[in-house]
Each structure stands twice: as C-alpha cells, then as structure tokens.
Coordinates of C-alpha atoms in Angstrom, one line a residue:
M1 CA 44.7 -16.0 -3.8
T2 CA 42.3 -18.6 -4.9
V3 CA 39.1 -17.9 -6.9
L4 CA 37.0 -18.6 -3.8
Q5 CA 39.1 -16.2 -1.7
W6 CA 38.5 -13.5 -4.3
I7 CA 34.8 -14.1 -4.3
A8 CA 34.7 -14.2 -0.5
L9 CA 36.6 -10.9 -0.4
A10 CA 34.1 -9.3 -2.9
S11 CA 31.3 -10.4 -0.5
L12 CA 33.0 -8.9 2.5
L13 CA 33.6 -5.6 0.6
A14 CA 29.9 -5.6 -0.4
W15 CA 28.9 -6.0 3.3
L16 CA 31.2 -3.2 4.4
Y17 CA 29.5 -0.9 1.9
L18 CA 26.0 -2.1 2.9
A19 CA 26.8 -1.6 6.6
V20 CA 28.0 2.0 6.4
G21 CA 27.3 3.4 2.9
H22 CA 23.8 2.2 2.0
G23 CA 21.7 4.6 4.1
F24 CA 22.1 2.5 7.2
F25 CA 19.1 0.6 5.8
W26 CA 19.4 -2.0 8.5
R27 CA 18.6 0.3 11.4
T28 CA 15.0 0.5 12.7
D29 CA 15.1 4.0 14.1
Q30 CA 13.1 5.7 11.4
R31 CA 9.9 6.3 13.3
L32 CA 7.4 9.1 13.1
P33 CA 9.4 12.3 13.7
A34 CA 8.9 14.6 16.7
R35 CA 5.6 16.5 16.2
Q36 CA 3.3 19.0 17.9
A37 CA -0.4 19.7 17.6
P38 CA -1.3 22.2 14.8
P39 CA -3.3 25.3 15.6
S40 CA -6.2 23.8 13.7
W41 CA -6.7 20.2 12.6
P42 CA -7.3 19.7 8.9
S43 CA -10.0 17.6 7.4
V44 CA -9.1 14.0 6.6
A45 CA -10.8 11.3 4.4
I46 CA -9.8 7.7 5.2
I47 CA -10.0 5.6 2.0
I48 CA -10.1 1.8 2.1
P49 CA -10.2 -0.2 -1.1
A50 CA -11.7 -3.6 -0.3
R51 CA -12.0 -6.7 -2.4
D52 CA -13.4 -9.8 -0.6
E53 CA -12.3 -8.7 2.8
A54 CA -15.4 -9.7 4.9
D55 CA -13.3 -12.0 7.1
V56 CA -10.8 -9.4 8.2
L57 CA -12.9 -6.2 8.4
P58 CA -14.4 -7.1 11.8
V59 CA -10.8 -6.9 13.2
T60 CA -9.6 -3.8 11.4
L61 CA -12.5 -1.5 10.5
P62 CA -13.6 -0.8 14.1
T63 CA -10.1 0.5 14.8
L64 CA -10.5 3.2 12.1
L65 CA -14.0 4.1 13.3
A66 CA -12.5 4.5 16.8
Q67 CA -9.9 7.1 15.8
D68 CA -9.7 10.0 18.3
Y69 CA -8.7 12.5 15.7
P70 CA -9.6 16.0 16.9
G71 CA -10.6 17.4 13.4
P72 CA -13.3 16.5 10.8
V73 CA -12.7 13.0 9.5
R74 CA -14.8 10.7 7.3
L75 CA -14.2 7.1 6.1
I76 CA -14.9 5.8 2.6
L77 CA -14.8 2.1 2.0
V78 CA -14.8 1.3 -1.7
D79 CA -16.0 -2.2 -2.5
D80 CA -13.9 -3.4 -5.4
G81 CA -16.3 -6.0 -6.8
S82 CA -16.5 -8.2 -3.7
T83 CA -18.5 -11.4 -3.7
D84 CA -18.3 -12.3 0.0
G85 CA -20.6 -9.6 1.5
T86 CA -17.8 -7.1 2.2
T87 CA -20.3 -4.2 1.8
E88 CA -22.8 -5.6 4.2
V89 CA -20.1 -6.4 6.8
A90 CA -18.7 -2.9 6.6
R91 CA -22.2 -1.3 7.1
A92 CA -23.0 -3.5 10.0
L93 CA -19.7 -2.7 11.7
A94 CA -20.2 1.1 11.3
E95 CA -23.8 0.9 12.5
E96 CA -22.8 -1.1 15.6
A97 CA -20.0 1.3 16.4
A98 CA -22.4 4.2 16.2
R99 CA -25.0 2.5 18.4
N100 CA -22.4 1.9 21.0
G101 CA -21.0 5.4 20.8
H102 CA -17.6 4.1 19.7
T103 CA -17.2 6.3 16.7
G104 CA -16.9 9.9 15.8
V105 CA -16.1 9.1 12.2
S106 CA -18.7 9.5 9.4
A107 CA -18.7 6.3 7.3
A108 CA -19.9 5.5 3.8
V109 CA -19.6 2.6 1.5
T110 CA -19.5 2.9 -2.3
A111 CA -18.9 0.5 -5.1
S112 CA -16.2 0.6 -7.7
T113 CA -16.7 -0.7 -11.3
E114 CA -14.4 -3.1 -13.0
P115 CA -11.2 -1.2 -13.9
P116 CA -10.9 0.1 -17.4
P117 CA -8.0 -1.1 -19.5
G118 CA -4.7 0.1 -18.1
W119 CA -5.9 0.5 -14.5
T120 CA -5.2 -2.0 -11.7
G121 CA -8.3 -2.7 -9.6
K122 CA -6.9 -1.2 -6.4
L123 CA -5.9 2.1 -8.0
W124 CA -9.3 2.3 -9.8
A125 CA -11.0 1.8 -6.5
L126 CA -8.7 4.3 -4.8
R127 CA -9.6 6.8 -7.5
R128 CA -13.3 6.4 -6.7
G129 CA -12.5 7.0 -3.1
V130 CA -10.4 10.1 -3.8
D131 CA -13.3 11.5 -5.9
C132 CA -15.7 10.9 -3.1
A133 CA -13.3 12.6 -0.6
G134 CA -14.3 16.1 -1.9
D135 CA -12.1 18.8 -0.6
A136 CA -10.6 17.0 2.4
E137 CA -7.0 18.3 2.9
F138 CA -5.5 14.9 3.7
L139 CA -6.2 11.4 2.4
L140 CA -5.3 8.4 4.5
L141 CA -4.8 5.5 2.1
T142 CA -5.0 2.3 4.0
D143 CA -5.8 -1.4 3.4
A144 CA -8.7 -3.4 4.6
D145 CA -6.3 -5.7 6.6
I146 CA -4.6 -2.9 8.5
A147 CA -5.6 -2.0 12.1
H148 CA -4.8 1.4 13.6
D149 CA -4.3 2.3 17.3
P150 CA -6.7 5.1 18.3
G151 CA -4.0 7.9 18.0
S152 CA -2.6 6.7 14.7
L153 CA -4.3 9.3 12.5
T154 CA -3.6 12.1 14.9
S155 CA 0.1 11.3 15.0
L156 CA 0.3 11.1 11.2
V157 CA -1.4 14.4 10.6
A158 CA 0.6 16.1 13.4
S159 CA 3.8 14.8 11.8
A160 CA 2.8 16.0 8.3
R161 CA 1.9 19.5 9.6
T162 CA 4.9 19.9 11.8
H163 CA 7.4 19.0 9.1
G164 CA 5.6 20.2 6.0
L165 CA 5.3 16.7 4.6
D166 CA 3.1 15.9 1.6
M167 CA 3.2 12.2 2.2
V168 CA 3.7 10.3 5.5
S169 CA 3.9 6.6 5.2
Q170 CA 4.5 3.8 7.7
M171 CA 5.4 0.2 7.1
A172 CA 2.8 -1.6 9.2
V173 CA 3.9 -4.2 11.7
L174 CA 3.2 -7.4 9.8
R175 CA 1.8 -10.4 11.6
A176 CA 4.5 -12.8 12.8
E177 CA 2.7 -15.4 14.8
T178 CA 3.1 -18.7 13.0
A179 CA 6.5 -20.4 12.5
W180 CA 6.7 -19.5 8.8
E181 CA 5.6 -15.9 9.5
R182 CA 8.4 -15.5 12.1
V183 CA 10.9 -16.7 9.6
I184 CA 9.8 -14.9 6.5
V185 CA 8.2 -11.6 7.7
P186 CA 11.1 -9.8 9.3
A187 CA 13.2 -10.5 6.2
F188 CA 10.5 -9.1 4.0
V189 CA 10.8 -5.7 5.7
Y190 CA 14.6 -6.0 5.8
F191 CA 14.8 -6.6 2.1
F192 CA 12.4 -3.8 1.4
A193 CA 14.5 -1.4 3.4
M194 CA 17.6 -2.6 1.6
L195 CA 16.0 -1.9 -1.8
Y196 CA 14.6 1.5 -0.6
P197 CA 16.7 2.8 2.3
F198 CA 14.3 4.8 4.4
R199 CA 16.9 7.5 5.2
W200 CA 17.5 8.1 1.5
S201 CA 13.8 8.1 0.7
N202 CA 13.2 10.7 3.4
R203 CA 15.8 13.1 2.0
P204 CA 14.1 15.8 -0.2
R205 CA 16.9 15.8 -2.8
S206 CA 17.4 12.0 -3.0
R207 CA 16.1 10.2 -6.0
V208 CA 14.9 7.3 -3.8
A209 CA 11.2 7.4 -3.1
A210 CA 9.2 4.7 -1.4
A211 CA 6.0 4.3 0.7
A212 CA 4.0 1.5 2.3
G213 CA 0.5 1.1 0.9
G214 CA -1.0 -0.1 4.1
C215 CA -0.6 3.3 5.7
S216 CA 0.0 6.4 3.6
L217 CA -1.3 9.9 4.6
V218 CA -1.2 12.1 1.4
R219 CA -2.0 15.8 1.1
R220 CA -4.7 15.8 -1.6
E221 CA -3.4 18.9 -3.4
A222 CA 0.1 17.3 -3.6
L223 CA -1.4 14.2 -5.2
L224 CA -3.4 16.3 -7.7
A225 CA -0.3 18.4 -8.5
A226 CA 1.6 15.2 -9.2
G227 CA -1.0 14.2 -11.8
G228 CA -3.3 12.2 -9.6
L229 CA -3.7 8.4 -9.5
A230 CA -4.0 8.4 -13.3
E231 CA -0.3 8.9 -13.4
V232 CA 0.3 5.5 -11.8
R233 CA -2.9 3.7 -12.9
G234 CA -1.1 0.6 -14.2
A235 CA 1.3 0.2 -11.2
V236 CA 1.1 -3.1 -9.4
I237 CA 3.5 -1.7 -6.7
D238 CA 1.3 1.3 -6.3
D239 CA 2.6 2.6 -3.0
V240 CA 6.1 3.2 -4.3
A241 CA 4.7 4.6 -7.6
I242 CA 2.6 7.2 -5.7
A243 CA 5.6 8.3 -3.6
R244 CA 7.7 8.7 -6.7
I245 CA 5.3 11.0 -8.5
I246 CA 4.8 13.1 -5.4
K247 CA 8.5 13.5 -4.8
R248 CA 9.2 14.1 -8.5
S249 CA 6.7 17.0 -8.5
G250 CA 8.5 18.6 -5.6
G251 CA 6.5 17.2 -2.7
R252 CA 8.2 16.0 0.5
T253 CA 7.7 12.3 1.5
W254 CA 8.6 10.4 4.6
L255 CA 8.7 6.6 5.3
G256 CA 9.3 4.8 8.5
L257 CA 8.5 1.8 10.6
A258 CA 5.1 1.8 12.5
E259 CA 4.3 1.5 16.1
Q260 CA 0.6 2.1 16.0
V261 CA -0.3 0.4 12.7
H262 CA -0.5 -3.4 12.4
S263 CA -1.4 -5.8 9.6
R264 CA -3.9 -8.5 10.6
R265 CA -3.8 -10.6 7.5
P266 CA -2.6 -14.1 8.4
Y267 CA -0.1 -16.1 6.3
P268 CA -0.2 -19.5 8.2
R269 CA 1.7 -21.5 5.6
L270 CA 4.8 -21.1 3.5
A271 CA 2.6 -21.4 0.4
D272 CA 0.7 -18.3 1.5
L273 CA 3.9 -16.2 2.0
W274 CA 5.3 -17.6 -1.2
K275 CA 2.3 -16.3 -3.2
M276 CA 2.4 -13.0 -1.4
V277 CA 6.0 -12.4 -2.5
S278 CA 6.0 -14.0 -5.9
R279 CA 2.9 -12.1 -7.0
S280 CA 4.9 -8.9 -7.5
A281 CA 8.6 -9.7 -7.1
Y282 CA 9.3 -9.7 -10.8
A283 CA 7.3 -6.5 -11.3
Q284 CA 9.7 -4.9 -8.8
L285 CA 12.4 -5.8 -11.3
R286 CA 10.4 -4.2 -14.1
H287 CA 10.2 -7.6 -15.8
S288 CA 13.8 -7.3 -16.9
P289 CA 15.7 -10.6 -17.4
L290 CA 18.9 -8.6 -16.9
L291 CA 17.7 -7.2 -13.6
L292 CA 16.6 -10.7 -12.6
L293 CA 20.0 -12.1 -13.4
G294 CA 21.7 -9.3 -11.5
T295 CA 19.5 -9.9 -8.5
V296 CA 20.3 -13.6 -8.5
L297 CA 24.0 -13.0 -8.7
G298 CA 24.0 -10.1 -6.3
M299 CA 21.9 -11.9 -3.6
S300 CA 24.1 -15.0 -4.0
L301 CA 27.2 -12.9 -3.5
V302 CA 25.9 -11.1 -0.5
F303 CA 23.9 -13.7 1.3
V304 CA 25.2 -17.1 0.1
V305 CA 28.9 -16.7 -0.4
P306 CA 29.8 -15.8 3.3
V307 CA 28.3 -19.1 4.4
V308 CA 29.8 -21.2 1.6
A309 CA 33.3 -19.5 2.1
T310 CA 33.2 -20.1 5.9
V311 CA 32.2 -23.8 5.6
A312 CA 34.4 -24.5 2.6
G313 CA 37.4 -22.8 4.2
L314 CA 37.0 -24.8 7.4
A315 CA 36.5 -28.0 5.5
A316 CA 39.6 -27.5 3.3
G317 CA 41.8 -26.0 6.1
D318 CA 41.9 -22.7 4.2
S319 CA 41.9 -20.3 7.2
T320 CA 42.0 -17.2 5.0
T321 CA 38.8 -18.1 3.1
A322 CA 37.1 -19.1 6.3
I323 CA 38.0 -15.9 8.1
I324 CA 36.9 -13.7 5.3
G325 CA 33.6 -15.6 5.0
A326 CA 33.1 -15.5 8.7
V327 CA 33.6 -11.8 9.0
A328 CA 31.1 -11.2 6.2
W329 CA 28.7 -13.5 7.8
V330 CA 29.0 -11.7 11.2
I331 CA 28.4 -8.3 9.6
M332 CA 25.4 -9.8 7.8
T333 CA 24.0 -11.3 11.0
L334 CA 24.5 -8.1 13.0
S335 CA 22.8 -6.0 10.4
Y336 CA 19.7 -8.3 10.7
V337 CA 19.5 -8.2 14.5
P338 CA 17.7 -4.8 14.7
M339 CA 14.8 -6.1 12.5
I340 CA 14.7 -9.4 14.4
R341 CA 14.3 -7.4 17.7
Y342 CA 11.7 -5.1 16.1
Y343 CA 9.6 -8.1 15.5
R344 CA 10.4 -9.5 19.0
Q345 CA 12.0 -12.7 17.7
P346 CA 14.9 -14.4 19.5
V347 CA 18.2 -12.9 18.4
P348 CA 19.8 -16.2 17.3
A349 CA 17.1 -16.2 14.5
A350 CA 19.3 -13.6 12.7
L351 CA 21.6 -16.5 11.8
L352 CA 18.9 -17.8 9.5
L353 CA 19.1 -14.9 7.1
P354 CA 21.1 -16.7 4.4
G355 CA 18.6 -19.5 4.2
V356 CA 15.7 -17.0 4.1
A357 CA 17.5 -15.1 1.4
V358 CA 17.6 -18.3 -0.7
L359 CA 13.9 -18.7 -0.2
Y360 CA 13.3 -15.2 -1.4
L361 CA 15.5 -15.9 -4.5
G362 CA 13.2 -18.9 -5.2
M363 CA 10.1 -16.7 -4.8
T364 CA 11.6 -14.1 -7.3
L365 CA 12.4 -16.8 -9.8
D366 CA 9.0 -18.2 -9.5
S367 CA 7.5 -14.7 -10.0
A368 CA 9.4 -14.6 -13.3
R369 CA 8.1 -18.0 -14.2
L370 CA 4.5 -17.0 -13.5
K371 CA 4.9 -13.9 -15.6
R372 CA 6.1 -16.0 -18.6
A373 CA 3.2 -18.3 -18.1
G374 CA 0.8 -15.4 -18.2
R375 CA -0.1 -15.6 -14.5
G376 CA 1.9 -12.8 -13.1
A377 CA 0.5 -10.4 -10.5
A378 CA -2.7 -12.4 -10.0
W379 CA -4.9 -11.0 -7.2
K380 CA -8.4 -12.3 -6.4
G381 CA -9.5 -13.0 -9.9
R382 CA -7.5 -10.4 -11.8
T383 CA -4.2 -10.9 -13.7
Y384 CA -2.4 -8.0 -15.2
D385 CA -0.6 -8.3 -18.5
D386 CA 1.5 -5.2 -17.9
H387 CA 3.0 -3.5 -14.8
G388 CA 4.1 0.0 -14.0
T389 CA 3.1 3.2 -15.6
P390 CA 2.3 2.8 -19.3
S391 CA 4.8 4.4 -21.7
A392 CA 4.0 7.6 -23.5
D393 CA 3.9 5.8 -26.9
R394 CA 1.3 3.3 -25.7
L395 CA -0.7 6.0 -24.0
S396 CA -1.0 7.9 -27.3
S397 CA -2.1 4.8 -29.2
D398 CA -4.5 3.8 -26.5
A399 CA -6.0 7.3 -26.4
A400 CA -6.9 7.0 -30.1
T401 CA -9.0 3.9 -29.4
P402 CA -11.9 4.4 -27.1
A403 CA -12.8 1.5 -24.8
T404 CA -15.3 0.8 -22.2
A405 CA -15.2 -1.0 -19.0
P406 CA -17.8 -3.4 -17.6
S407 CA -19.9 -1.9 -14.9
V408 CA -21.5 -3.2 -11.7
P409 CA -25.1 -2.8 -10.7
A410 CA -25.7 0.3 -8.7
P411 CA -26.3 -0.3 -5.0
S412 CA -29.3 1.0 -3.2
V413 CA -28.9 4.6 -2.0
A414 CA -29.5 5.2 1.7
A415 CA -29.8 8.7 3.0
Q416 CA -29.0 9.9 6.5
S417 CA -31.3 12.2 8.5
V418 CA -29.8 15.6 9.2
A419 CA -31.6 18.0 11.4
A420 CA -35.0 16.4 10.6
Q421 CA -34.2 16.5 6.8
S422 CA -33.2 13.6 4.6
T423 CA -31.1 14.1 1.5
A424 CA -30.5 11.3 -1.1
V425 CA -27.1 11.0 -2.7
P426 CA -27.2 11.7 -6.4
T427 CA -26.0 9.1 -8.8
A428 CA -22.6 9.6 -10.4
T429 CA -22.3 10.8 -14.0
V430 CA -19.4 10.1 -16.3
A431 CA -18.7 12.3 -19.3
P432 CA -16.9 10.7 -22.3
A433 CA -14.7 12.8 -24.5
A434 CA -16.3 14.5 -27.4
A435 CA -19.7 13.0 -26.7
P436 CA -22.8 13.8 -24.6
P437 CA -22.5 12.9 -20.9
A438 CA -23.5 9.4 -20.0
T439 CA -25.6 9.4 -16.9
A440 CA -25.7 6.4 -14.6
A441 CA -29.0 4.7 -14.3
P442 CA -30.9 6.3 -11.4
A443 CA -31.3 4.2 -8.3
E444 CA -34.3 4.2 -6.1
A445 CA -33.5 6.3 -3.0
S446 CA -34.9 4.8 0.1
L447 CA -34.9 6.7 3.4
A448 CA -33.3 4.9 6.3
A449 CA -33.3 5.6 10.0
A450 CA -30.5 7.9 11.1
G451 CA -27.4 5.8 11.0
P452 CA -23.7 6.1 10.3
V453 CA -23.4 4.6 6.9
A454 CA -24.3 6.1 3.5
A455 CA -24.3 3.9 0.4
V456 CA -22.9 6.0 -2.4
A457 CA -24.4 5.4 -5.9
S458 CA -22.1 4.0 -8.5
P459 CA -22.7 3.6 -12.3
G460 CA -25.6 1.3 -13.1
P461 CA -25.8 -1.5 -15.5
G462 CA -26.2 0.7 -18.5
A463 CA -23.4 3.1 -17.6
T464 CA -19.9 2.8 -19.0
I465 CA -16.6 4.5 -18.0
P466 CA -14.6 5.7 -21.1
A467 CA -11.0 4.9 -21.5
A468 CA -10.4 7.4 -24.2
A469 CA -8.6 10.6 -23.6
G470 CA -10.7 13.3 -22.2
P471 CA -12.1 14.7 -18.9
V472 CA -14.0 12.4 -16.5
E473 CA -16.4 14.1 -14.1
P474 CA -15.9 12.6 -10.6
P475 CA -18.9 11.7 -8.5
R476 CA -20.1 14.1 -6.0
D477 CA -18.9 13.8 -2.4
P478 CA -21.8 12.3 -0.3
W479 CA -20.8 14.4 2.8
N480 CA -21.0 17.6 0.7
D481 CA -24.7 16.8 0.2
G482 CA -25.6 17.4 3.8
F483 CA -24.4 14.4 5.8
S484 CA -23.3 15.2 9.3
R485 CA -21.1 13.3 11.6
S486 CA -22.8 10.4 13.4
S487 CA -21.4 10.7 16.9
P488 CA -19.6 14.0 17.3
R489 CA -16.9 14.5 19.8
P490 CA -15.9 17.7 21.6
G491 CA -13.9 20.0 19.4
R492 CA -15.0 18.5 16.1
T493 CA -16.5 20.4 13.3
D494 CA -19.9 19.0 12.1
E495 CA -20.8 21.6 9.5
P496 CA -21.0 19.9 6.1
R497 CA -18.2 20.7 3.7
R498 CA -18.8 21.9 0.2
E499 CA -17.1 20.7 -3.0
D500 CA -15.3 23.4 -4.8
A501 CA -15.6 22.1 -8.4
A502 CA -15.4 18.9 -10.4
R503 CA -11.9 18.0 -11.3
A504 CA -10.7 16.7 -14.6
V505 CA -9.0 13.3 -14.4
P506 CA -6.9 12.0 -17.3
A507 CA -8.3 8.9 -18.9
P508 CA -6.5 5.6 -18.6
G509 CA -4.5 3.6 -21.1
G510 CA -2.7 0.3 -21.1
A511 CA -3.8 -3.3 -21.0
Q512 CA -5.3 -5.7 -18.5
S513 CA -6.8 -9.2 -18.8
Q514 CA -9.0 -11.2 -16.5
A515 CA -7.4 -14.1 -14.7
R516 CA -7.9 -17.6 -16.1
A517 CA -8.4 -18.9 -12.6
D518 CA -8.9 -17.3 -9.2
D519 CA -6.1 -18.6 -7.0
R520 CA -6.8 -15.8 -4.5
P521 CA -3.2 -15.4 -3.1
P522 CA -2.9 -13.2 0.0
G523 CA -0.9 -10.1 0.1
A524 CA -1.1 -6.4 -0.5
G525 CA -2.2 -4.7 -3.7
R526 CA -4.8 -5.7 -6.4

C-alpha cells in the first residue's frame, strides 16, 4: 500500500469510529425530554447580562416578558457597562409591555461594575444578577440576543422537575439567513456537538459536561453547592465551565438542541462569523500549542484527506485510494445531513463540509495568532490575558494582594407602588476582608408612577469591590423589598418573597487587561 492509501485508510477508520462510537454526536434528536407539569411551579429568576445590546433588545426582551410561566417569575437585566442606552431601551420595553398587558413578569434593571481582576465581564454581571435573584429556586441564564417562544420557560422548568435535573441547557437555533450564515452556522453546532457529544454530556456518570450559554436553566442551590460563579470567574467559555462544576459536584445536567429558543444576532459577513469563532477558539484548546497542532492534524485527517484521496486517486488511476477516500467522504457527508436539515438548508449543502472545516481551521489558527499578539478573547472593549479557571497557585498569590475594581456611577433608584405604599430599593454594600464594610454612596430615591421596572442601585463612584480573599455581601433582592408583579395572571403568586440570608461569595483572583482597541466582534460571551 502507498502512503496515501494508508492515510486514506486512517481517515476511513476515524470516520467509522465517529459514526458509531462517538456518542452519535451527529444526530439531532437530543431535544427536551418528555415532561409533565409539577404539582407546584417553583420561582424563577431570568438573568440577562447585557453590554451594548440596545439594537437587539427590542426583538428579544419582549419574548421573555411574554412568557406564560404559571409560577412566580421575575426578570433581571444587568447592564454591563453599556454606552448605547441599553438600560433605557430595556426599561422602555418593559413599561410598554406592562401598559399593553403583554407581561406577567416583574422586570428590573441593575448595573454591574467593571469586573475585578480575574473575572470576565459577563460572569461578573451574572454574579450581580444571581445576587439580586434572592431565593428563587431556578435561574434562567440567557443572553440579550436570545428570543424565547412563550412556552420556553415552562418547558424548561417542567423538564428539570420531571427528571430531577440541576441544569437544563438548550443550544439556541442560530440565525442562518445570509449566504455566509447558511454555510458557517450549521457547521458551528456540528463541531460543538463533535467536541461535546450531547448524549455523553447527558449521562450522569460521564466526564463530558457542556452547556449552551444562550439558554441554561440552573437550580440555584446546585450552583451554590458547586461553589457559585466564583469557581469559573475567569472562564471565557463560561457555559461549559458552569456545566462542569455542577456535574463535578454531583448535579445532573442536560444539553440538547432547541425548538423554542432562537438567536437573533446577525452575522451578515464572513468577517463577522470569523471574529465570532476566532475570539474563543484557542481558549477552547486551553491555549496549548500541542492541542492546536493536534487539532490541525486531526481535522485535516478527518475532513480534508477523504477529498484529497478521492480526487488524487481518480486522477492517478488509483482505484483503491479513490474508493477508500470516497467511502470516508460519504460517511462524513451523511453525518452532516441531520444538522443541515435541522437548519432547513438544502441537503446537497452537506457536501460543503470539508471546505467549511478548512475555514474553521483558519479561524482557529487566527485565534492563536490573536492570542500571541495580545488580542485574544476581545469583546466590546475588553481583552482577557488569561482564560479558564485560575490555578490554585495563582489564586493563593492573588489573595495575598488586595485589589480594587473601578466602579460605575450609581443609577437613579425608582420604586414601585405596592398597595398604595412605595418602597425604595436600598443601595448595595460591599464588605472587604478584615476591614470595615464599605457602603456604596447613597442614591437619591425618587418615586415613580406604578410601573414594571425597578432600577436597582449599584455601587457609587466612591465604592470599590475588593478582590482580596474574604466574604462579599451580596446586594439585597429588590423584589424582597416589597415589589409585586406588574400584571399578574391567574394562578400566579404575587406575595413578595423574602431573602433568607446574605451569602458569602469567594473573592476573585487572576488577571485581566483592558483592550487596546474596541473592535466589537459579535458572538457570545464577554
């Protein structure tokens, strides 16, 4: 046998394994499992971290406000340092939904500060939202560009309760309207499933754990038992990191493809999609040159060799090489057909997979180049020097050196009218380790007409958030201070919930730097 025949045979054997021995990753039948309504519906807090999302919120936020969930539900949008009027847009949308009677969801907007060293901006904003969620049993972590059908939340909670799941996550249906979206997007989900086979991830005893950050319902107590968001504070690929700590602590996770959840973020050009992938592709490989080399060789063997062997074999009259390559190419194409059909693309488009794989290889190599140039994982003005959970050694050294994070001005505090009484939301206080508590500068509370939106106070200009080891007192939950639901529906509970106690949250560590330039690439995560 020639060298090319041996390489072609290795590719064929690889595809035989992938087709039947790799968790049937190519199938698209992992959907929300069969479910039934629980005897009582638990409380849910929807948490949306948003950074400069004013353009997409009018499309997505009304879908969350219109959820028909039968139990108590509230929405918390955390403005992560936006400069485009995200807060004002969110409040206006919530008020409009309430005026038109289109919402039964209490809504509030709060501001996040700049993340302390070691925290990514998105996870720091999520932490703020989790703190404001009080004692809600479930947290729906979703992105600002994700739209939900009216029954989405009900289905997620029913599935979690029916099967005793601590995390239920769905890969949102990504937008595939432009020519490049139709080419790149199905392969994005296909490669993700190849990296994290959904069936393996859904097995309690499997070491594989994955989630999709656009739609993840998490049981709050399971997240706390896993160490909270502080455990993954430096993770750029935060959804997978959260799934890992929950599963590692004994929780049950589930991941599947969505039917009621859609991403509305557009990627009209190849450059937009390129930035979305290259922003975090190298982080997925833990910034390892060896893993990068293995990825290049592996993807070349699996996706490129079948085509090369087929064409070269036919050109040279080598029928053996051509047949081996063609069989591998057929298996590859058939494995891609289910994803192509899931995205409602023409079946012949599956033949393009080898070319798309080459594009993804280019994006991954470019991701490594950007990291070496100090521009890896850039998102809307932030560039992270490190990725993944900080090591124990670095945590101990960071804990010995207190640091402070820049703060943002406190927003005005609006109070809702409840049974002819108005209660202002207290400002948040932050307690540094081994030092008197630092109280945020008080904001002037102004009474507003009864409306759906509460602005939650955040630390003022003089407040700092410590990065040294020690307890951090979370802000109080605005709904636990007497806010009621704005447009109750039959069967819902409007009685205000009460916070049990302040929780201690480990302090951050690690390193982060501000971006040199804001190239504002699209994509998930911050």
